[in-house]
Amino acid sequence: ASFPAAMYADERPRTGWAEILLLAERLEPEPPLLPADPEERALVLGISHEICGEMGLAWCRRLLMLEARMRAAPDDPQVRAFARKYGSGGEGFDAARTRLVEVLRMLGNQQQRQREAGRGFLVGSALSAADVYWATFSNMVALLPPEKLPLPDPLRAAFSLEDAEVAEALHPALIRHRDWIYDRYLKTPVEL
């Protein structure tokens, strides 16, 4: 009833981002997306939660998209179903905007600390789940260009975000990091 979902052999389905990540690590341990160092591992999991988890970047961005859709089509049953799934009312939308800004600022600060330490990744000195999650979910706040992420115009418009506070929190270095991760580690054009 929810996506994404990972199904493997006759094991239980996994629907949470962390469960899916742990399954992927077990099935394909090289290259690792979770550092062996416990402190770095905890940091990757914490940052990943801030991107993927409840009231994280993706969750809050979906709430803001839902808010816009509710204004345009308040009686749409799909909109009501999403509102129920994400448990939002007006106060949820305000909290979502605040959290989205907080997460973007946290990511910008983390990336700055890493750059100052001479590292090119969000955590440690190698690619991690935090880098992959940031690169993929960054499209919810700043879409890749059409040649790298082809989308129908209505969908591209739905993902556009014109919010001055969010734009200010989204440091250009984070977008350069996203582009570097895509260029070096992920496939483009993205296939949906």
mmCIF file of C-alpha atoms in Angstrom:
data_model
loop_
_atom_site.group_PDB
_atom_site.id
_atom_site.type_symbol
_atom_site.label_atom_id
_atom_site.label_comp_id
_atom_site.label_asym_id
_atom_site.label_seq_id
_atom_site.Cartn_x
_atom_site.Cartn_y
_atom_site.Cartn_z
ATOM 1 C CA ALA A 1 0.000 0.000 0.000
ATOM 2 C CA SER A 2 3.052 2.276 0.069
ATOM 3 C CA PHE A 3 6.051 2.965 -2.122
ATOM 4 C CA PRO A 4 8.904 2.439 -2.287
ATOM 5 C CA ALA A 5 8.810 -1.205 -1.290
ATOM 6 C CA ALA A 6 11.565 -3.804 -1.564
ATOM 7 C CA MET A 7 10.633 -7.418 -2.012
ATOM 8 C CA TYR A 8 13.379 -10.015 -1.852
ATOM 9 C CA ALA A 9 12.961 -13.785 -2.147
ATOM 10 C CA ASP A 10 10.425 -14.915 0.435
ATOM 11 C CA GLU A 11 11.532 -12.366 3.046
ATOM 12 C CA ARG A 12 9.153 -9.839 4.517
ATOM 13 C CA PRO A 13 8.535 -6.693 2.458
ATOM 14 C CA ARG A 14 10.546 -3.637 3.419
ATOM 15 C CA THR A 15 8.928 -0.232 3.038
ATOM 16 C CA GLY A 16 10.984 2.082 5.221
ATOM 17 C CA TRP A 17 14.036 3.832 3.785
ATOM 18 C CA ALA A 18 16.332 2.430 6.506
ATOM 19 C CA GLU A 19 15.059 -1.140 6.077
ATOM 20 C CA ILE A 20 15.566 -0.905 2.308
ATOM 21 C CA LEU A 21 19.067 0.513 2.796
ATOM 22 C CA LEU A 22 20.037 -2.299 5.185
ATOM 23 C CA LEU A 23 18.722 -4.903 2.743
ATOM 24 C CA ALA A 24 20.699 -3.312 -0.091
ATOM 25 C CA GLU A 25 23.846 -3.306 2.054
ATOM 26 C CA ARG A 26 23.367 -6.994 2.825
ATOM 27 C CA LEU A 27 22.743 -7.948 -0.803
ATOM 28 C CA GLU A 28 25.498 -5.757 -2.297
ATOM 29 C CA PRO A 29 28.022 -4.736 0.358
ATOM 30 C CA GLU A 30 30.468 -3.176 -2.128
ATOM 31 C CA PRO A 31 30.726 -0.291 -2.337
ATOM 32 C CA PRO A 32 29.302 0.274 1.130
ATOM 33 C CA LEU A 33 26.779 3.071 1.562
ATOM 34 C CA LEU A 34 27.066 2.870 5.341
ATOM 35 C CA PRO A 35 30.493 3.557 6.823
ATOM 36 C CA ALA A 36 32.140 0.943 9.029
ATOM 37 C CA ASP A 37 33.055 3.622 11.605
ATOM 38 C CA PRO A 38 30.182 3.723 14.150
ATOM 39 C CA GLU A 39 30.196 7.514 14.528
ATOM 40 C CA GLU A 40 30.180 8.115 10.787
ATOM 41 C CA ARG A 41 27.515 5.422 10.381
ATOM 42 C CA ALA A 42 25.319 7.140 12.958
ATOM 43 C CA LEU A 43 25.823 10.460 11.192
ATOM 44 C CA VAL A 44 24.893 8.949 7.799
ATOM 45 C CA LEU A 45 21.759 7.391 9.300
ATOM 46 C CA GLY A 46 20.824 10.640 11.044
ATOM 47 C CA ILE A 47 21.308 12.752 7.917
ATOM 48 C CA SER A 48 19.450 10.158 5.876
ATOM 49 C CA HIS A 49 16.538 10.351 8.308
ATOM 50 C CA GLU A 50 16.500 14.132 7.971
ATOM 51 C CA ILE A 51 16.179 13.659 4.203
ATOM 52 C CA CYS A 52 13.955 10.553 3.966
ATOM 53 C CA GLY A 53 12.147 10.163 7.280
ATOM 54 C CA GLU A 54 8.911 11.483 8.693
ATOM 55 C CA MET A 55 9.038 15.304 8.764
ATOM 56 C CA GLY A 56 12.296 15.141 6.805
ATOM 57 C CA LEU A 57 13.043 16.952 3.563
ATOM 58 C CA ALA A 58 10.977 14.681 1.286
ATOM 59 C CA TRP A 59 8.053 14.414 3.692
ATOM 60 C CA CYS A 60 7.874 18.169 4.196
ATOM 61 C CA ARG A 61 8.225 18.915 0.508
ATOM 62 C CA ARG A 62 5.337 16.538 -0.209
ATOM 63 C CA LEU A 63 3.280 18.428 2.370
ATOM 64 C CA LEU A 64 4.010 21.724 0.628
ATOM 65 C CA MET A 65 3.044 20.196 -2.720
ATOM 66 C CA LEU A 66 -0.115 18.877 -1.084
ATOM 67 C CA GLU A 67 -0.912 22.323 0.321
ATOM 68 C CA ALA A 68 -0.745 23.821 -3.181
ATOM 69 C CA ARG A 69 -2.870 20.998 -4.603
ATOM 70 C CA MET A 70 -5.466 21.368 -1.820
ATOM 71 C CA ARG A 71 -5.897 25.036 -2.706
ATOM 72 C CA ALA A 72 -6.367 24.130 -6.385
ATOM 73 C CA ALA A 73 -8.608 21.075 -5.905
ATOM 74 C CA PRO A 74 -9.931 20.832 -2.330
ATOM 75 C CA ASP A 75 -12.506 18.151 -3.188
ATOM 76 C CA ASP A 76 -10.146 15.834 -5.074
ATOM 77 C CA PRO A 77 -10.270 12.383 -3.369
ATOM 78 C CA GLN A 78 -6.579 11.754 -4.169
ATOM 79 C CA VAL A 79 -5.667 14.978 -2.413
ATOM 80 C CA ARG A 80 -7.713 13.973 0.625
ATOM 81 C CA ALA A 81 -6.025 10.529 0.661
ATOM 82 C CA PHE A 82 -2.571 12.113 0.613
ATOM 83 C CA ALA A 83 -3.589 14.559 3.346
ATOM 84 C CA ARG A 84 -4.634 11.612 5.497
ATOM 85 C CA LYS A 85 -1.393 9.734 4.750
ATOM 86 C CA TYR A 86 0.759 12.711 5.690
ATOM 87 C CA GLY A 87 -1.521 13.773 8.541
ATOM 88 C CA SER A 88 -1.669 17.438 7.743
ATOM 89 C CA GLY A 89 -3.756 20.454 8.329
ATOM 90 C CA GLY A 90 -2.786 24.096 8.167
ATOM 91 C CA GLU A 91 -0.408 23.804 11.118
ATOM 92 C CA GLY A 92 1.308 20.873 9.397
ATOM 93 C CA PHE A 93 1.986 22.990 6.340
ATOM 94 C CA ASP A 94 3.607 25.733 8.415
ATOM 95 C CA ALA A 95 5.707 23.167 10.277
ATOM 96 C CA ALA A 96 6.700 21.579 6.958
ATOM 97 C CA ARG A 97 8.076 24.823 5.557
ATOM 98 C CA THR A 98 10.063 25.456 8.750
ATOM 99 C CA ARG A 99 11.456 21.907 8.803
ATOM 100 C CA LEU A 100 12.362 22.008 5.112
ATOM 101 C CA VAL A 101 14.399 25.159 5.707
ATOM 102 C CA GLU A 102 16.041 23.609 8.802
ATOM 103 C CA VAL A 103 17.037 20.466 6.925
ATOM 104 C CA LEU A 104 18.460 22.409 3.980
ATOM 105 C CA ARG A 105 20.490 24.598 6.343
ATOM 106 C CA MET A 106 21.742 21.544 8.232
ATOM 107 C CA LEU A 107 22.825 19.904 4.973
ATOM 108 C CA GLY A 108 24.564 23.082 3.842
ATOM 109 C CA ASN A 109 26.400 23.360 7.175
ATOM 110 C CA GLN A 110 27.415 19.685 7.060
ATOM 111 C CA GLN A 111 28.703 19.996 3.541
ATOM 112 C CA GLN A 112 30.647 23.146 4.477
ATOM 113 C CA ARG A 113 32.294 21.339 7.424
ATOM 114 C CA GLN A 114 33.259 18.492 5.113
ATOM 115 C CA ARG A 115 34.704 20.865 2.487
ATOM 116 C CA GLU A 116 36.729 22.645 5.171
ATOM 117 C CA ALA A 117 38.103 19.243 6.201
ATOM 118 C CA GLY A 118 39.076 18.566 2.586
ATOM 119 C CA ARG A 119 36.368 15.960 1.975
ATOM 120 C CA GLY A 120 34.039 15.816 -1.007
ATOM 121 C CA PHE A 121 31.212 13.835 0.592
ATOM 122 C CA LEU A 122 28.530 14.662 3.149
ATOM 123 C CA VAL A 123 30.025 12.245 5.675
ATOM 124 C CA GLY A 124 33.520 10.784 5.803
ATOM 125 C CA SER A 125 35.762 10.375 2.809
ATOM 126 C CA ALA A 126 33.659 8.072 0.612
ATOM 127 C CA LEU A 127 30.243 7.982 -1.015
ATOM 128 C CA SER A 128 27.500 7.147 1.486
ATOM 129 C CA ALA A 129 23.749 6.775 1.572
ATOM 130 C CA ALA A 130 23.571 10.413 2.713
ATOM 131 C CA ASP A 131 25.076 11.556 -0.604
ATOM 132 C CA VAL A 132 22.775 9.325 -2.653
ATOM 133 C CA TYR A 133 19.672 10.350 -0.721
ATOM 134 C CA TRP A 134 20.568 14.040 -0.983
ATOM 135 C CA ALA A 135 21.230 13.794 -4.707
ATOM 136 C CA THR A 136 17.971 12.009 -5.463
ATOM 137 C CA PHE A 137 15.697 13.890 -3.075
ATOM 138 C CA SER A 138 17.227 17.263 -3.970
ATOM 139 C CA ASN A 139 15.001 17.112 -7.041
ATOM 140 C CA MET A 140 12.111 17.910 -4.754
ATOM 141 C CA VAL A 141 13.572 21.364 -4.112
ATOM 142 C CA ALA A 142 15.659 21.976 -7.266
ATOM 143 C CA LEU A 143 14.984 19.768 -10.267
ATOM 144 C CA LEU A 144 17.789 18.563 -12.467
ATOM 145 C CA PRO A 145 17.595 20.143 -15.927
ATOM 146 C CA PRO A 146 15.282 18.474 -18.492
ATOM 147 C CA GLU A 147 18.144 16.764 -20.330
ATOM 148 C CA LYS A 148 19.118 14.967 -17.100
ATOM 149 C CA LEU A 149 15.610 14.470 -15.715
ATOM 150 C CA PRO A 150 13.020 14.414 -18.497
ATOM 151 C CA LEU A 151 9.550 15.070 -17.081
ATOM 152 C CA PRO A 152 6.252 16.073 -18.634
ATOM 153 C CA ASP A 153 5.717 19.826 -18.261
ATOM 154 C CA PRO A 154 2.817 19.474 -15.776
ATOM 155 C CA LEU A 155 4.923 17.276 -13.491
ATOM 156 C CA ARG A 156 7.919 19.602 -13.767
ATOM 157 C CA ALA A 157 5.602 22.492 -12.864
ATOM 158 C CA ALA A 158 4.232 20.563 -9.860
ATOM 159 C CA PHE A 159 7.771 20.161 -8.503
ATOM 160 C CA SER A 160 8.758 23.777 -9.024
ATOM 161 C CA LEU A 161 9.128 25.601 -5.757
ATOM 162 C CA GLU A 162 9.005 29.344 -5.525
ATOM 163 C CA ASP A 163 9.624 30.065 -1.879
ATOM 164 C CA ALA A 164 12.193 32.718 -0.975
ATOM 165 C CA GLU A 165 13.023 31.246 2.435
ATOM 166 C CA VAL A 166 13.575 27.767 1.007
ATOM 167 C CA ALA A 167 15.621 29.185 -1.883
ATOM 168 C CA GLU A 168 17.830 31.085 0.576
ATOM 169 C CA ALA A 169 18.378 27.934 2.674
ATOM 170 C CA LEU A 170 19.375 25.911 -0.395
ATOM 171 C CA HIS A 171 23.061 26.781 -0.692
ATOM 172 C CA PRO A 172 24.395 26.625 -4.271
ATOM 173 C CA ALA A 173 27.207 24.344 -3.044
ATOM 174 C CA LEU A 174 24.578 21.715 -2.212
ATOM 175 C CA ILE A 175 23.358 21.774 -5.803
ATOM 176 C CA ARG A 176 26.943 21.516 -7.072
ATOM 177 C CA HIS A 177 27.403 18.525 -4.739
ATOM 178 C CA ARG A 178 24.200 16.948 -6.084
ATOM 179 C CA ASP A 179 25.391 17.454 -9.671
ATOM 180 C CA TRP A 180 28.810 15.977 -8.841
ATOM 181 C CA ILE A 181 27.204 12.899 -7.271
ATOM 182 C CA TYR A 182 24.984 12.415 -10.330
ATOM 183 C CA ASP A 183 27.870 12.926 -12.755
ATOM 184 C CA ARG A 184 30.135 10.531 -10.905
ATOM 185 C CA TYR A 185 27.874 7.889 -9.330
ATOM 186 C CA LEU A 186 24.297 7.971 -10.636
ATOM 187 C CA LYS A 187 22.757 7.399 -14.029
ATOM 188 C CA THR A 188 21.368 10.208 -16.133
ATOM 189 C CA PRO A 189 19.066 10.817 -17.737
ATOM 190 C CA VAL A 190 17.014 9.688 -14.778
ATOM 191 C CA GLU A 191 14.344 7.166 -15.736
ATOM 192 C CA LEU A 192 11.103 7.355 -13.791
#
